[in-house]
CSV table of C-alpha atoms (C1' of nucleotides) in Angstrom, one decimal:
chain,number,residue,atom,x,y,z
A,114,MET,CA,43.1,-13.4,-30.4
A,115,ALA,CA,42.3,-11.8,-27.1
A,116,GLY,CA,40.0,-13.4,-24.6
A,117,VAL,CA,36.9,-12.0,-22.9
A,118,ARG,CA,37.9,-9.0,-20.8
A,119,VAL,CA,36.3,-9.2,-17.4
A,120,VAL,CA,36.1,-6.7,-14.5
A,121,VAL,CA,35.2,-7.9,-11.1
A,122,VAL,CA,33.3,-5.5,-8.7
A,123,ASP,CA,32.9,-6.6,-5.1
A,124,ASP,CA,33.8,-5.0,-1.8
A,125,ASP,CA,35.0,-8.3,-0.3
A,126,PRO,CA,38.7,-9.0,-1.2
A,127,LEU,CA,38.2,-12.7,-0.6
A,128,VAL,CA,35.4,-12.8,-3.2
A,129,ARG,CA,37.4,-10.8,-5.7
A,130,ALA,CA,40.3,-13.2,-5.2
A,131,GLY,CA,38.0,-16.2,-5.6
A,132,LEU,CA,36.5,-14.9,-8.7
A,133,ARG,CA,39.9,-14.0,-10.2
A,134,MET,CA,41.0,-17.5,-9.5
A,135,ILE,CA,38.0,-19.1,-11.0
A,136,LEU,CA,37.9,-17.0,-14.1
A,137,GLY,CA,41.7,-17.0,-14.4
A,138,GLY,CA,41.5,-20.8,-14.8
A,139,ALA,CA,39.8,-20.3,-18.1
A,140,PRO,CA,42.3,-19.5,-20.8
A,141,ASP,CA,39.8,-17.5,-22.8
A,142,LEU,CA,38.9,-15.2,-20.0
A,143,ASP,CA,41.0,-12.3,-18.8
A,144,VAL,CA,40.3,-10.5,-15.5
A,145,VAL,CA,41.5,-7.0,-16.5
A,146,GLY,CA,40.4,-5.1,-13.4
A,147,GLU,CA,38.8,-5.0,-10.1
A,148,ALA,CA,36.7,-2.5,-8.2
A,149,VAL,CA,35.7,-2.3,-4.6
A,150,ASP,CA,32.4,-0.5,-5.0
A,151,GLY,CA,30.1,1.0,-7.6
A,152,GLN,CA,31.8,4.4,-7.5
A,153,ASP,CA,35.2,2.7,-8.1
A,154,ALA,CA,33.6,0.6,-10.9
A,155,MET,CA,32.8,3.7,-12.9
A,156,ASP,CA,36.5,4.5,-13.3
A,157,VAL,CA,37.8,1.0,-13.8
A,158,VAL,CA,35.2,0.2,-16.4
A,159,ALA,CA,35.9,3.5,-18.2
A,160,ARG,CA,39.6,2.7,-18.2
A,161,GLU,CA,39.5,-1.0,-19.1
A,162,LEU,CA,36.4,-1.1,-21.3
A,163,PRO,CA,35.7,-4.8,-20.4
A,164,ASP,CA,33.3,-7.1,-22.3
A,165,VAL,CA,31.8,-8.3,-19.1
A,166,VAL,CA,31.4,-6.9,-15.6
A,167,LEU,CA,30.7,-9.2,-12.6
A,168,MET,CA,28.8,-6.9,-10.2
A,169,ASP,CA,28.0,-7.5,-6.6
A,170,ILE,CA,24.8,-5.8,-5.3
A,171,ARG,CA,25.6,-5.0,-1.7
A,172,MET,CA,28.5,-2.6,-1.6
A,173,PRO,CA,29.3,0.6,0.2
A,174,ARG,CA,29.1,4.0,-1.4
A,175,MET,CA,27.3,2.9,-4.6
A,176,ASP,CA,25.5,-0.5,-4.8
A,177,GLY,CA,25.6,-2.7,-7.8
A,178,LEU,CA,22.1,-1.8,-9.2
A,179,ALA,CA,22.9,1.9,-9.1
A,180,ALA,CA,26.3,1.2,-10.7
A,181,THR,CA,24.6,-0.8,-13.4
A,182,ARG,CA,22.2,2.1,-14.1
A,183,ARG,CA,25.1,4.6,-14.3
A,184,LEU,CA,27.1,2.5,-16.6
A,185,LYS,CA,24.2,2.0,-19.0
A,186,GLU,CA,23.5,5.7,-18.8
A,187,ARG,CA,27.0,6.5,-19.8
A,188,GLY,CA,26.6,4.3,-22.8
A,189,SER,CA,29.0,1.6,-21.7
A,190,THR,CA,28.7,-1.5,-23.9
A,191,ALA,CA,29.9,-3.8,-21.1
A,192,ARG,CA,27.5,-6.7,-20.4
A,193,ILE,CA,26.8,-6.8,-16.7
A,194,ILE,CA,26.3,-9.9,-14.6
A,195,VAL,CA,24.7,-9.2,-11.3
A,196,LEU,CA,26.1,-11.5,-8.6
A,197,THR,CA,24.4,-11.8,-5.3
A,198,THR,CA,23.6,-14.0,-2.4
A,199,PHE,CA,19.9,-13.3,-2.2
A,200,ASP,CA,17.5,-13.1,-5.1
A,201,THR,CA,14.5,-11.1,-4.0
A,202,ASP,CA,11.8,-10.7,-6.6
A,203,GLU,CA,12.3,-7.0,-6.7
A,204,MET,CA,16.1,-7.1,-7.2
A,205,VAL,CA,15.8,-9.5,-10.1
A,206,LEU,CA,13.2,-7.4,-11.9
A,207,THR,CA,15.1,-4.2,-11.2
A,208,ALA,CA,18.4,-5.6,-12.4
A,209,LEU,CA,16.9,-7.0,-15.6
A,210,GLN,CA,15.1,-3.7,-16.3
A,211,LEU,CA,18.3,-1.9,-15.9
A,212,GLY,CA,19.7,-4.0,-18.6
A,213,ALA,CA,21.7,-6.6,-16.7
A,214,ALA,CA,22.5,-9.5,-19.0
A,215,GLY,CA,22.9,-12.0,-16.2
A,216,PHE,CA,21.8,-12.6,-12.6
A,217,LEU,CA,23.7,-15.3,-10.7
A,218,LEU,CA,23.6,-16.4,-7.1
A,219,LYS,CA,26.9,-16.7,-5.4
A,220,ASP,CA,26.4,-20.4,-4.9
A,221,THR,CA,26.8,-20.9,-8.6
A,222,ALA,CA,29.4,-23.6,-9.4
A,223,PRO,CA,32.7,-22.2,-10.7
A,224,ALA,CA,32.3,-24.1,-14.0
A,225,ASP,CA,28.9,-22.5,-14.5
A,226,LEU,CA,30.3,-19.1,-13.7
A,227,VAL,CA,32.8,-19.5,-16.4
A,228,VAL,CA,30.1,-20.7,-18.8
A,229,ALA,CA,28.0,-17.7,-17.8
A,230,VAL,CA,30.7,-15.2,-18.6
A,231,ARG,CA,31.3,-16.7,-22.0
A,232,ARG,CA,27.6,-16.8,-22.8
A,233,VAL,CA,27.0,-13.2,-21.7
A,234,ALA,CA,30.0,-12.1,-23.7
A,235,LEU,CA,28.2,-13.5,-26.7
A,236,GLY,CA,25.1,-11.5,-26.0
A,237,GLU,CA,23.1,-14.3,-24.4
A,238,PRO,CA,21.5,-14.0,-21.1
A,239,MET,CA,22.3,-16.2,-18.1
A,240,LEU,CA,20.2,-16.6,-15.1
A,241,SER,CA,20.5,-18.9,-12.1
A,242,PRO,CA,17.7,-21.5,-12.0
A,243,SER,CA,15.9,-19.8,-9.1
A,244,VAL,CA,16.0,-16.5,-10.9
A,245,THR,CA,14.5,-18.1,-13.9
A,246,THR,CA,11.8,-19.6,-11.7
A,247,GLN,CA,11.0,-16.1,-10.4
A,248,LEU,CA,10.9,-14.7,-13.8
A,249,ILE,CA,8.5,-17.4,-14.9
A,250,ALA,CA,6.3,-16.8,-11.9
A,251,ALA,CA,6.3,-13.1,-12.8
A,252,VAL,CA,4.9,-13.7,-16.3
A,253,THR,CA,2.6,-16.5,-15.2
A,254,ARG,CA,0.4,-14.5,-12.9
A,255,PRO,CA,-2.6,-16.9,-12.8
A,256,SER,CA,-4.6,-14.2,-11.0
A,257,ASP,CA,-5.8,-12.3,-14.0
A,258,ASP,CA,-5.7,-15.3,-16.2
A,259,GLY,CA,-9.0,-16.7,-15.2
A,260,ARG,CA,-10.6,-13.3,-15.2
A,261,ARG,CA,-9.2,-12.6,-18.6
A,262,ARG,CA,-10.4,-15.8,-20.0
A,263,LYS,CA,-13.9,-15.1,-18.7
A,264,ALA,CA,-13.8,-11.6,-20.1
A,265,ARG,CA,-12.7,-13.0,-23.5
A,266,THR,CA,-15.5,-15.6,-23.7
A,267,LEU,CA,-18.1,-13.0,-22.7
A,268,LEU,CA,-16.7,-10.5,-25.2
A,269,ALA,CA,-16.7,-13.1,-27.9
A,270,ARG,CA,-20.5,-13.2,-27.7
A,271,LEU,CA,-20.7,-9.6,-28.9
A,272,THR,CA,-21.3,-8.8,-32.5
A,273,GLU,CA,-18.9,-6.7,-34.5
A,274,ARG,CA,-20.8,-3.5,-34.0
A,275,GLU,CA,-21.4,-4.2,-30.3
A,276,ARG,CA,-17.7,-4.7,-29.8
A,277,GLU,CA,-16.9,-1.4,-31.5
A,278,VAL,CA,-19.4,0.3,-29.2
A,279,ALA,CA,-18.0,-1.5,-26.2
A,280,ASP,CA,-14.6,-0.3,-27.1
A,281,ALA,CA,-15.8,3.2,-27.4
A,282,VAL,CA,-17.6,3.0,-24.1
A,283,SER,CA,-14.5,1.8,-22.4
A,284,ALA,CA,-12.6,4.7,-24.0
A,285,GLY,CA,-14.8,6.9,-21.8
A,286,MET,CA,-17.0,8.3,-24.6
A,287,THR,CA,-20.7,9.3,-24.1
A,288,ASN,CA,-23.4,7.9,-26.3
A,289,THR,CA,-23.5,11.1,-28.3
A,290,GLU,CA,-19.7,11.0,-28.9
A,291,ILE,CA,-19.9,7.3,-29.9
A,292,ALA,CA,-22.7,8.1,-32.3
A,293,ARG,CA,-20.6,10.7,-34.0
A,294,SER,CA,-17.5,8.6,-34.1
A,295,LEU,CA,-19.3,5.6,-35.6
A,296,HIS,CA,-21.6,7.6,-37.8
A,297,LEU,CA,-24.7,6.3,-36.1
A,298,GLY,CA,-27.8,7.7,-34.5
A,299,VAL,CA,-27.8,8.1,-30.7
A,300,ALA,CA,-30.7,5.7,-30.5
A,301,THR,CA,-28.7,3.0,-32.3
A,302,VAL,CA,-25.8,3.5,-29.9
A,303,LYS,CA,-28.2,3.1,-27.0
A,304,THR,CA,-29.5,-0.1,-28.4
A,305,HIS,CA,-26.0,-1.5,-28.8
A,306,VAL,CA,-25.0,-0.4,-25.4
A,307,GLY,CA,-28.1,-2.1,-24.0
A,308,SER,CA,-27.3,-5.4,-25.6
A,309,VAL,CA,-23.7,-5.2,-24.5
A,310,PHE,CA,-24.9,-4.8,-21.0
A,311,THR,CA,-27.2,-7.8,-21.3
A,312,LYS,CA,-24.6,-10.0,-22.9
A,313,LEU,CA,-21.9,-9.1,-20.4
A,314,GLU,CA,-24.4,-9.3,-17.6
A,315,VAL,CA,-23.5,-5.8,-16.2
A,316,THR,CA,-25.5,-2.7,-15.4
A,317,ASN,CA,-23.3,0.2,-16.2
A,318,ARG,CA,-20.6,1.3,-18.5
A,319,VAL,CA,-17.7,1.2,-16.1
A,320,GLN,CA,-18.2,-2.5,-15.7
A,321,VAL,CA,-18.0,-2.8,-19.5
A,322,ALA,CA,-14.7,-0.9,-19.4
A,323,ARG,CA,-13.5,-3.4,-16.9
A,324,TYR,CA,-14.3,-6.4,-19.1
A,325,VAL,CA,-12.7,-4.8,-22.1
A,326,HIS,CA,-9.5,-3.9,-20.3
A,327,ASP,CA,-9.3,-7.3,-18.6
A,328,ALA,CA,-9.6,-9.0,-22.0
A,329,ALA,CA,-7.1,-6.7,-23.7
A,330,ASP,CA,-4.0,-7.2,-21.8
A,331,ASP,CA,-3.4,-7.1,-19.3
A,332,ARG,CA,-1.1,-8.8,-20.7
B,214,MET,CA,18.8,-46.6,-7.9
B,215,ALA,CA,16.9,-46.0,-11.1
B,216,GLY,CA,17.6,-43.1,-13.4
B,217,VAL,CA,15.4,-40.3,-14.6
B,218,ARG,CA,12.5,-41.8,-16.6
B,219,VAL,CA,11.9,-39.9,-19.8
B,220,VAL,CA,9.2,-40.1,-22.4
B,221,VAL,CA,9.8,-38.6,-25.9
B,222,VAL,CA,6.8,-37.1,-27.8
B,223,ASP,CA,7.4,-36.2,-31.4
B,224,ASP,CA,5.7,-37.2,-34.7
B,225,ASP,CA,9.0,-37.5,-36.5
B,226,PRO,CA,10.6,-40.9,-36.1
B,227,LEU,CA,14.0,-39.5,-36.9
B,228,VAL,CA,13.7,-36.9,-34.1
B,229,ARG,CA,12.6,-39.6,-31.7
B,230,ALA,CA,15.5,-41.8,-32.6
B,231,GLY,CA,17.9,-38.9,-32.3
B,232,LEU,CA,16.6,-38.0,-28.9
B,233,ARG,CA,16.7,-41.6,-27.8
B,234,MET,CA,20.3,-41.8,-28.8
B,235,ILE,CA,21.3,-38.6,-27.1
B,236,LEU,CA,19.5,-39.4,-23.9
B,237,GLY,CA,20.4,-43.0,-23.9
B,238,GLY,CA,24.1,-42.0,-23.9
B,239,ALA,CA,23.6,-40.7,-20.4
B,240,PRO,CA,23.7,-43.6,-17.9
B,241,ASP,CA,21.4,-41.8,-15.5
B,242,LEU,CA,18.6,-41.2,-18.0
B,243,ASP,CA,16.2,-43.9,-19.2
B,244,VAL,CA,13.9,-43.3,-22.2
B,245,VAL,CA,11.0,-45.4,-21.1
B,246,GLY,CA,8.5,-44.5,-23.8
B,247,GLU,CA,7.7,-42.7,-27.0
B,248,ALA,CA,4.6,-41.1,-28.4
B,249,VAL,CA,3.9,-39.8,-31.9
B,250,ASP,CA,1.4,-37.1,-31.0
B,251,GLY,CA,-0.4,-35.5,-28.0
B,252,GLN,CA,-3.2,-38.0,-28.0
B,253,ASP,CA,-0.8,-40.8,-27.9
B,254,ALA,CA,1.2,-39.1,-25.2
B,255,MET,CA,-1.7,-39.2,-22.8
B,256,ASP,CA,-1.7,-43.0,-22.8
B,257,VAL,CA,2.1,-43.4,-22.8
B,258,VAL,CA,2.5,-41.0,-19.9
B,259,ALA,CA,-0.3,-42.6,-17.9
B,260,ARG,CA,1.3,-45.9,-18.4
B,261,GLU,CA,4.9,-45.1,-17.8
B,262,LEU,CA,4.6,-42.3,-15.3
B,263,PRO,CA,7.8,-40.6,-16.4
B,264,ASP,CA,9.7,-38.0,-14.5
B,265,VAL,CA,10.3,-35.8,-17.6
B,266,VAL,CA,8.5,-35.5,-20.9
B,267,LEU,CA,10.2,-34.1,-24.0
B,268,MET,CA,7.3,-32.6,-25.9
B,269,ASP,CA,7.3,-31.4,-29.5
B,270,ILE,CA,4.8,-28.6,-30.3
B,271,ARG,CA,3.9,-29.2,-33.9
B,272,MET,CA,2.2,-32.5,-34.1
B,273,PRO,CA,-0.9,-34.0,-35.7
B,274,ARG,CA,-4.1,-34.7,-33.8
B,275,MET,CA,-3.1,-33.0,-30.6
B,276,ASP,CA,-0.2,-30.5,-30.4
B,277,GLY,CA,2.3,-30.2,-27.6
B,278,LEU,CA,0.7,-27.3,-25.8
B,279,ALA,CA,-2.7,-28.9,-25.7
B,280,ALA,CA,-1.1,-32.1,-24.5
B,281,THR,CA,0.8,-30.2,-21.8
B,282,ARG,CA,-2.5,-28.6,-20.6
B,283,ARG,CA,-4.2,-32.0,-20.6
B,284,LEU,CA,-1.5,-33.7,-18.6
B,285,LYS,CA,-1.5,-30.9,-16.0
B,286,GLU,CA,-5.3,-31.1,-15.8
B,287,ARG,CA,-5.1,-34.8,-15.2
B,288,GLY,CA,-2.7,-34.2,-12.3
B,289,SER,CA,0.3,-35.7,-13.9
B,290,THR,CA,3.5,-34.9,-12.0
B,291,ALA,CA,5.7,-35.3,-15.0
B,292,ARG,CA,7.8,-32.3,-15.7
B,293,ILE,CA,7.4,-31.2,-19.2
B,294,ILE,CA,10.1,-29.8,-21.5
B,295,VAL,CA,8.7,-28.2,-24.6
B,296,LEU,CA,10.9,-28.8,-27.6
B,297,THR,CA,10.5,-26.8,-30.8
B,298,THR,CA,12.2,-25.2,-33.7
B,299,PHE,CA,10.6,-21.8,-33.4
B,300,ASP,CA,10.1,-19.8,-30.3
B,301,THR,CA,7.4,-17.3,-30.9
B,302,ASP,CA,6.7,-15.0,-28.0
B,303,GLU,CA,3.2,-16.3,-27.6
B,304,MET,CA,4.3,-20.0,-27.6
B,305,VAL,CA,6.8,-19.4,-24.9
B,306,LEU,CA,4.4,-17.6,-22.6
B,307,THR,CA,1.7,-20.1,-23.2
B,308,ALA,CA,3.9,-23.0,-22.5
B,309,LEU,CA,5.2,-21.5,-19.3
B,310,GLN,CA,1.7,-20.5,-18.2
B,311,LEU,CA,0.6,-24.1,-18.8
B,312,GLY,CA,3.3,-25.2,-16.4
B,313,ALA,CA,6.1,-26.3,-18.7
B,314,ALA,CA,9.3,-26.6,-16.8
B,315,GLY,CA,11.5,-26.2,-19.8
B,316,PHE,CA,11.5,-24.6,-23.2
B,317,LEU,CA,14.3,-25.7,-25.5
B,318,LEU,CA,15.0,-25.1,-29.2
B,319,LYS,CA,15.8,-28.1,-31.3
B,320,ASP,CA,19.2,-26.7,-32.1
B,321,THR,CA,20.2,-27.2,-28.5
B,322,ALA,CA,23.5,-29.1,-28.2
B,323,PRO,CA,23.1,-32.8,-27.1
B,324,ALA,CA,25.1,-32.2,-24.0
B,325,ASP,CA,22.9,-29.3,-23.0
B,326,LEU,CA,19.8,-31.4,-23.6
B,327,VAL,CA,21.0,-34.0,-21.2
B,328,VAL,CA,21.8,-31.3,-18.6
B,329,ALA,CA,18.3,-29.9,-19.2
B,330,VAL,CA,16.6,-33.2,-18.5
B,331,ARG,CA,18.6,-33.6,-15.3
B,332,ARG,CA,17.9,-30.1,-14.1
B,333,VAL,CA,14.2,-30.3,-14.9
B,334,ALA,CA,14.0,-33.6,-13.1
B,335,LEU,CA,15.3,-31.9,-10.0
B,336,GLY,CA,12.5,-29.3,-10.3
B,337,GLU,CA,14.6,-26.5,-11.8
B,338,PRO,CA,13.6,-24.7,-14.9
B,339,MET,CA,15.6,-24.8,-18.1
B,340,LEU,CA,15.2,-22.4,-21.0
B,341,SER,CA,17.2,-21.9,-24.2
B,342,PRO,CA,19.0,-18.5,-24.1
B,343,SER,CA,16.7,-17.0,-26.7
B,344,VAL,CA,13.7,-18.0,-24.7
B,345,THR,CA,15.2,-16.4,-21.6
B,346,THR,CA,15.7,-13.3,-23.6
B,347,GLN,CA,12.1,-13.3,-24.6
B,348,LEU,CA,11.1,-13.8,-21.0
B,349,ILE,CA,13.2,-10.9,-19.9
B,350,ALA,CA,11.7,-8.8,-22.6
B,351,ALA,CA,8.2,-9.8,-21.4
B,352,VAL,CA,8.8,-8.6,-17.8
B,353,THR,CA,10.8,-5.6,-18.8
B,354,ARG,CA,8.4,-4.1,-21.2
B,355,PRO,CA,8.0,-0.6,-20.0
B,356,SER,CA,5.0,-0.6,-22.2
B,357,ASP,CA,2.8,2.3,-21.2
B,358,ASP,CA,5.2,3.5,-18.6
B,359,GLY,CA,4.5,7.1,-19.5
B,360,ARG,CA,0.8,6.7,-19.3
B,361,ARG,CA,1.2,4.9,-16.0
B,362,ARG,CA,3.4,7.6,-14.5
B,363,LYS,CA,1.0,10.3,-15.6
B,364,ALA,CA,-1.9,8.4,-14.1
B,365,ARG,CA,0.0,8.0,-10.8
B,366,THR,CA,0.9,11.6,-10.5
B,367,LEU,CA,-2.6,12.7,-11.1
B,368,LEU,CA,-4.0,10.1,-8.7
B,369,ALA,CA,-1.5,11.3,-6.1
B,370,ARG,CA,-3.2,14.6,-6.0
B,371,LEU,CA,-6.4,13.0,-4.7
B,372,THR,CA,-7.1,13.0,-1.0
B,373,GLU,CA,-7.5,9.7,0.9
B,374,ARG,CA,-11.3,9.9,0.7
B,375,GLU,CA,-11.2,10.8,-2.9
B,376,ARG,CA,-9.0,7.9,-3.7
B,377,GLU,CA,-11.4,5.5,-2.0
B,378,VAL,CA,-14.3,6.9,-3.9
B,379,ALA,CA,-12.3,6.7,-7.2
B,380,ASP,CA,-11.5,3.1,-6.5
B,381,ALA,CA,-15.2,2.4,-5.9
B,382,VAL,CA,-16.1,4.2,-9.0
B,383,SER,CA,-13.7,2.1,-11.1
B,384,ALA,CA,-15.1,-1.0,-9.5
B,385,GLY,CA,-18.3,-0.1,-11.3
B,386,MET,CA,-20.4,1.0,-8.3
B,387,THR,CA,-23.1,3.6,-8.5
B,388,ASN,CA,-23.0,6.6,-6.2
B,389,THR,CA,-25.7,5.0,-3.9
B,390,GLU,CA,-23.6,1.8,-3.6
B,391,ILE,CA,-20.5,3.8,-2.9
B,392,ALA,CA,-22.3,5.7,-0.2
B,393,ARG,CA,-23.5,2.5,1.5
B,394,SER,CA,-20.1,0.9,1.2
B,395,LEU,CA,-18.2,3.9,2.7
B,396,HIS,CA,-21.0,4.8,5.2
B,397,LEU,CA,-21.5,8.2,3.6
B,398,GLY,CA,-24.4,10.3,2.3
B,399,VAL,CA,-25.0,10.2,-1.4
B,400,ALA,CA,-24.4,13.9,-1.5
B,401,THR,CA,-20.9,13.4,-0.1
B,402,VAL,CA,-20.1,10.8,-2.6
B,403,LYS,CA,-21.2,13.1,-5.4
B,404,THR,CA,-19.0,15.9,-4.0
B,405,HIS,CA,-16.0,13.6,-3.9
B,406,VAL,CA,-16.7,12.2,-7.4
B,407,GLY,CA,-16.9,15.8,-8.6
B,408,SER,CA,-13.6,16.8,-7.2
B,409,VAL,CA,-12.1,13.6,-8.6
B,410,PHE,CA,-13.3,14.6,-12.0
B,411,THR,CA,-11.8,18.0,-11.6
B,412,LYS,CA,-8.4,16.8,-10.4
B,413,LEU,CA,-8.1,14.1,-13.0
B,414,GLU,CA,-9.5,16.5,-15.6
B,415,VAL,CA,-12.1,14.1,-16.9
B,416,THR,CA,-15.9,14.3,-17.3
B,417,ASN,CA,-17.2,10.9,-16.6
B,418,ARG,CA,-16.6,7.9,-14.4
B,419,VAL,CA,-15.3,5.5,-17.1
B,420,GLN,CA,-12.3,7.8,-17.6
B,421,VAL,CA,-11.7,7.6,-13.9
B,422,ALA,CA,-11.7,3.9,-14.1
B,423,ARG,CA,-9.1,4.2,-16.9
B,424,TYR,CA,-6.8,6.2,-14.7
B,425,VAL,CA,-7.1,4.0,-11.7
B,426,HIS,CA,-6.4,0.9,-13.8
B,427,ASP,CA,-3.5,2.4,-15.6
B,428,ALA,CA,-1.9,3.4,-12.4
B,429,ALA,CA,-2.5,0.0,-10.8
B,430,ASP,CA,-0.4,-1.8,-13.3
B,431,ASP,CA,-1.9,-4.1,-14.9
B,432,ARG,CA,1.2,-4.5,-15.3
C,82,DC,C1',-40.9,-18.9,-49.1
C,83,DC,C1',-40.5,-17.4,-44.3
C,84,DC,C1',-37.8,-17.0,-40.3
C,85,DC,C1',-34.0,-15.4,-37.7
C,86,DG,C1',-30.2,-12.6,-36.4
C,87,DG,C1',-27.9,-8.5,-36.9
C,88,DC,C1',-28.1,-3.5,-37.7
C,89,DT,C1',-30.4,0.7,-37.8
C,90,DC,C1',-33.6,3.7,-35.7
C,91,DC,C1',-37.8,5.6,-32.6
C,92,DA,C1',-40.5,7.1,-28.1
C,93,DC,C1',-41.1,7.1,-23.3
C,94,DC,C1',-39.7,7.2,-18.5
C,95,DG,C1',-37.5,7.0,-14.1
C,96,DG,C1',-33.4,7.3,-12.0
C,97,DA,C1',-28.4,8.3,-12.1
C,98,DT,C1',-25.0,11.5,-13.2
C,99,DG,C1',-22.4,15.9,-13.6
C,100,DG,C1',-22.2,20.9,-12.7
C,101,DT,C1',-22.9,24.8,-9.6
C,102,DG,C1',-23.1,27.1,-5.5
C,103,DG,C1',-23.4,26.7,-1.1
C,104,DA,C1',-22.9,25.4,4.5
C,105,DG,C1',-20.9,23.6,8.8
C,106,DG,C1',-17.2,21.1,11.4
C,107,DC,C1',-12.4,20.0,12.3
C,108,DG,C1',-7.5,20.0,12.6
C,109,DG,C1',-3.1,21.8,11.2
C,110,DA,C1',-0.2,25.7,9.7
C,111,DA,C1',0.7,30.5,9.6
D,30,DT,C1',-6.5,33.5,16.2
D,31,DT,C1',-7.2,33.2,11.5
D,32,DC,C1',-6.9,30.9,7.5
D,33,DC,C1',-7.0,26.9,4.7
D,34,DG,C1',-7.8,22.3,3.2
D,35,DC,C1',-10.4,18.2,3.9
D,36,DC,C1',-14.6,15.9,5.0
D,37,DT,C1',-19.3,16.0,5.4
D,38,DC,C1',-23.7,17.3,3.7
D,39,DC,C1',-27.6,20.1,1.1
D,40,DA,C1',-30.4,21.9,-3.1
D,41,DC,C1',-31.3,22.6,-7.9
D,42,DC,C1',-31.1,21.4,-12.6
D,43,DA,C1',-29.9,20.0,-17.2
D,44,DT,C1',-28.3,16.1,-19.1
D,45,DC,C1',-27.2,11.4,-19.6
D,46,DC,C1',-28.1,6.6,-18.8
D,47,DG,C1',-30.4,2.4,-18.6
D,48,DG,C1',-34.8,-0.3,-19.4
D,49,DT,C1',-38.8,-1.3,-22.2
D,50,DG,C1',-41.2,-2.1,-26.2
D,51,DG,C1',-41.4,-1.3,-30.4
D,52,DA,C1',-40.2,-0.8,-36.1
D,53,DG,C1',-38.1,-1.5,-40.7
D,54,DC,C1',-34.2,-3.4,-43.5
D,55,DC,C1',-31.2,-6.9,-45.1
D,56,DG,C1',-28.9,-11.4,-45.9
D,57,DG,C1',-28.4,-16.3,-45.0
D,58,DG,C1',-30.5,-20.7,-44.1
D,59,DG,C1',-34.1,-24.0,-43.4
DNA sequence: CCCCGGCTCCACCGGATGGTGGAGGCGGAA
DNA sequence: TTCCGCCTCCACCATCCGGTGGAGCCGGGG
């Protein structure tokens, strides 16, 4: 059976030659095409229908990220591995959001590159260690973590009713609206709002909204 | 020179034996201790000061995540690889936020496990492919992209001053406080707040806070 | 049994808020 | 220059909010 069909996209002939050599050394990988920039890649990918595209970012005419977006928009099923020298935080996130299956630095060892192509062809992701580190840092955001924990503990002190009222308050409702929506008297709502203020140690409803939203997600 | 010092933490004797065998097969890795649960791990790690800890999650007395938190709190420099059968989204994020350097599924090939320990010992992260996929999904979530975009476009209509006031409002300040903080008259603040309401098409300040926070990201 | 906490309401009050309709200054575009 | 948008303020007023000090009801626990 046929091997993994790979297209290499890079404006540097030396890089293309190098990649072709590395990947060609693996019997199960076939480099079926090359492109010199993103524009060119559109045609080559459309013609060759590869399983995997190795895509440089810095290229004339159309860069690798734009090319990735275009390919995805055109419904190409090719899995794309972004290959670059630098891994700025923004590039990594952009590439992954565009649907790149891999993000490798150009200092990746040849053997690892081959492994990456195989894995990506199987639908698995493949990131360079430093890229993984960045990704972890992105989800780890310790900043809101402390705030969130505090918000959660404070909100935990609220009774069921108070939490409902607090939610309504943070939805931007007035006391009258809350009363209608919870089938309560306005006086009751005011009481609950008051105890929410006390328990959260705040003095107005905007601050309640802050706590509720902090605890929610923020992810 | 000595190899990488590894401690294995798992309540299942068979798993411990298996890991010991796998890691023992690598000449540069030394399994210097075992623990049967999180509690036990505290002592063993304190005594052996390993470079890497292979940590199961489901364990009696103290689970692997709690143990990871404790070790980090105690200032242990050991890099921790979480080993588990299931990779729920929550576990992955929790483990990484606690500072785990790796997250591997128990179906990881022995050779990959050895590679993982070496890489983690060098300070690089190591995640199983499915874990990486989850991580990517976590940062990619366009979540409330629509809402955020709407919030941004609406906020973009605000003038500089109005935006400052809107920010202050969403910080939970009263008009008087805002006036002081921006060196304005209270009347001016009220005017700005009013036009913010009009432009954002809302009727109270909590809703302003919602827009501002939606646009910010919370990512 | 009584007490306590939660839920439901009430009245009263001062201050904050939101809506309306102004006014004057200032800088840039027409 | 004239116009227009932005920023700065003003007054008036109805409403809403937030704080205080109640009250009655209910269910669980000491």
